[in-house]
PDB file of C-alpha atoms in Angstrom:
ATOM      1  CA  ARG A 921     -92.890  -9.387 153.770  1.00 90.00           C
ATOM      2  CA  GLU A 922     -89.990 -12.120 154.129  1.00 91.00           C
ATOM      3  CA  SER A 923     -92.445 -14.611 155.732  1.00 92.00           C
ATOM      4  CA  VAL A 924     -94.968 -14.546 152.804  1.00 93.00           C
ATOM      5  CA  PHE A 925     -92.055 -14.649 150.370  1.00 93.00           C
ATOM      6  CA  LEU A 926     -90.484 -17.521 151.908  1.00 93.00           C
ATOM      7  CA  ALA A 927     -92.774 -19.518 154.086  1.00 94.00           C
ATOM      8  CA  ASP A 928     -95.659 -21.672 153.311  1.00 94.00           C
ATOM      9  CA  GLN A 929     -97.439 -21.100 156.245  1.00 96.00           C
ATOM     10  CA  VAL A 930     -96.879 -18.083 159.074  1.00 96.00           C
ATOM     11  CA  ILE A 931     -97.631 -18.412 162.710  1.00 96.00           C
ATOM     12  CA  VAL A 932     -98.492 -15.496 164.774  1.00 95.00           C
ATOM     13  CA  LEU A 933     -97.968 -16.047 168.674  1.00 93.00           C
ATOM     14  CA  SER A 934     -99.277 -14.269 171.222  1.00 88.00           C
ATOM     15  CA  GLY A 935     -97.746 -12.320 174.290  1.00 83.00           C
ATOM     16  CA  ARG A 936     -96.356 -14.124 177.278  1.00 83.00           C
ATOM     17  CA  PRO A 937     -97.128 -17.170 177.713  1.00 87.00           C
ATOM     18  CA  ALA A 938     -96.919 -17.407 173.826  1.00 89.00           C
ATOM     19  CA  ARG A 939     -99.384 -19.260 172.329  1.00 92.00           C
ATOM     20  CA  THR A 940    -100.902 -19.912 168.623  1.00 94.00           C
ATOM     21  CA  GLN A 941    -102.781 -16.557 167.971  1.00 92.00           C
ATOM     22  CA  TYR A 942    -103.087 -16.887 164.273  1.00 94.00           C
ATOM     23  CA  VAL A 943    -102.068 -19.300 161.621  1.00 96.00           C
ATOM     24  CA  LEU A 944    -101.984 -17.982 157.918  1.00 96.00           C
ATOM     25  CA  ASP A 945    -101.564 -20.663 155.007  1.00 96.00           C
ATOM     26  CA  VAL A 946     -99.717 -18.492 152.224  1.00 95.00           C
ATOM     27  CA  GLY A 947    -101.180 -20.653 149.275  1.00 90.00           C
ATOM     28  CA  LEU A 948     -98.825 -18.567 146.795  1.00 90.00           C
ATOM     29  CA  PRO A 949     -96.698 -20.690 143.987  1.00 88.00           C
ATOM     30  CA  ALA A 950     -93.420 -22.165 145.387  1.00 87.00           C
ATOM     31  CA  ASP A 951     -91.545 -20.595 142.547  1.00 90.00           C
ATOM     32  CA  ARG A 952     -92.225 -16.950 143.881  1.00 91.00           C
ATOM     33  CA  THR A 953     -90.748 -13.878 142.534  1.00 92.00           C
ATOM     34  CA  ILE A 954     -90.356 -10.560 144.424  1.00 92.00           C
ATOM     35  CA  GLU A 955     -93.276  -9.177 142.221  1.00 93.00           C
ATOM     36  CA  VAL A 956     -95.944 -11.741 143.907  1.00 92.00           C
ATOM     37  CA  LEU A 957     -95.720  -9.447 147.021  1.00 92.00           C
ATOM     38  CA  TYR A 958     -97.190  -6.659 145.159  1.00 94.00           C
ATOM     39  CA  GLU A 959    -100.299  -8.811 144.027  1.00 93.00           C
ATOM     40  CA  PRO A 960    -103.713  -8.088 145.664  1.00 95.00           C
ATOM     41  CA  ALA A 961    -103.613 -11.516 147.547  1.00 94.00           C
ATOM     42  CA  ALA A 962    -100.209 -11.026 148.853  1.00 94.00           C
ATOM     43  CA  VAL A 963    -100.825  -7.454 149.992  1.00 95.00           C
ATOM     44  CA  ASP A 964    -104.147  -8.751 151.737  1.00 95.00           C
ATOM     45  CA  MET A 965    -102.217 -11.352 153.495  1.00 95.00           C
ATOM     46  CA  LEU A 966     -99.415  -8.843 154.492  1.00 95.00           C
ATOM     47  CA  HIS A 967    -102.347  -6.410 156.181  1.00 95.00           C
ATOM     48  CA  THR A 968    -103.790  -9.735 157.994  1.00 95.00           C
ATOM     49  CA  LEU A 969    -100.307 -10.265 159.489  1.00 95.00           C
ATOM     50  CA  ARG A 970     -99.938  -6.810 160.451  1.00 94.00           C
ATOM     51  CA  ASP A 971    -103.194  -6.442 162.379  1.00 94.00           C
ATOM     52  CA  GLN A 972    -102.383  -9.882 164.179  1.00 93.00           C
ATOM     53  CA  ILE A 973     -99.190  -8.716 165.132  1.00 92.00           C
ATOM     54  CA  GLN A 974    -100.609  -5.559 166.762  1.00 92.00           C
ATOM     55  CA  ILE A 975    -103.278  -7.552 168.482  1.00 90.00           C
ATOM     56  CA  ALA A 976    -100.497 -10.031 169.889  1.00 89.00           C
ATOM     57  CA  GLN A 977     -98.407  -6.724 170.971  1.00 86.00           C
ATOM     58  CA  GLY A 978    -101.742  -5.262 172.682  1.00 82.00           C
ATOM     59  CA  ARG A 979    -101.641  -2.370 170.191  1.00 80.00           C
ATOM     60  CA  ALA A 980    -105.086  -2.995 168.652  1.00 78.00           C
ATOM     61  CA  PRO A 981    -108.275  -4.961 170.167  1.00 79.00           C
ATOM     62  CA  ALA A 982    -108.794  -8.685 169.057  1.00 75.00           C
ATOM     63  CA  PRO A 983    -111.705  -8.592 166.247  1.00 72.00           C
ATOM     64  CA  GLU A 984    -114.305 -10.043 168.632  1.00 68.00           C
ATOM     65  CA  ALA A 985    -113.707  -7.202 171.007  1.00 55.00           C
ATOM     66  CA  ARG A 986    -113.951  -4.282 168.286  1.00 52.00           C
ATOM     67  CA  ALA A 987    -117.793  -4.559 168.184  1.00 50.00           C
TER      68      ALA A 987
END
């Protein structure tokens, strides 16, 4: 939540050796309030980041491997 609240861009790194796995451009207004974290756009971003972190940790298959 903090990354979406504070940053303009969030980068998820893969496991070792660390590589850029996913880049999320937050795209929310700079003058964010805590309420913005409960808006649908922010909730979708949080779900996407959680999914990407689980993939990086090896707890979920990468999207192309799910099919």
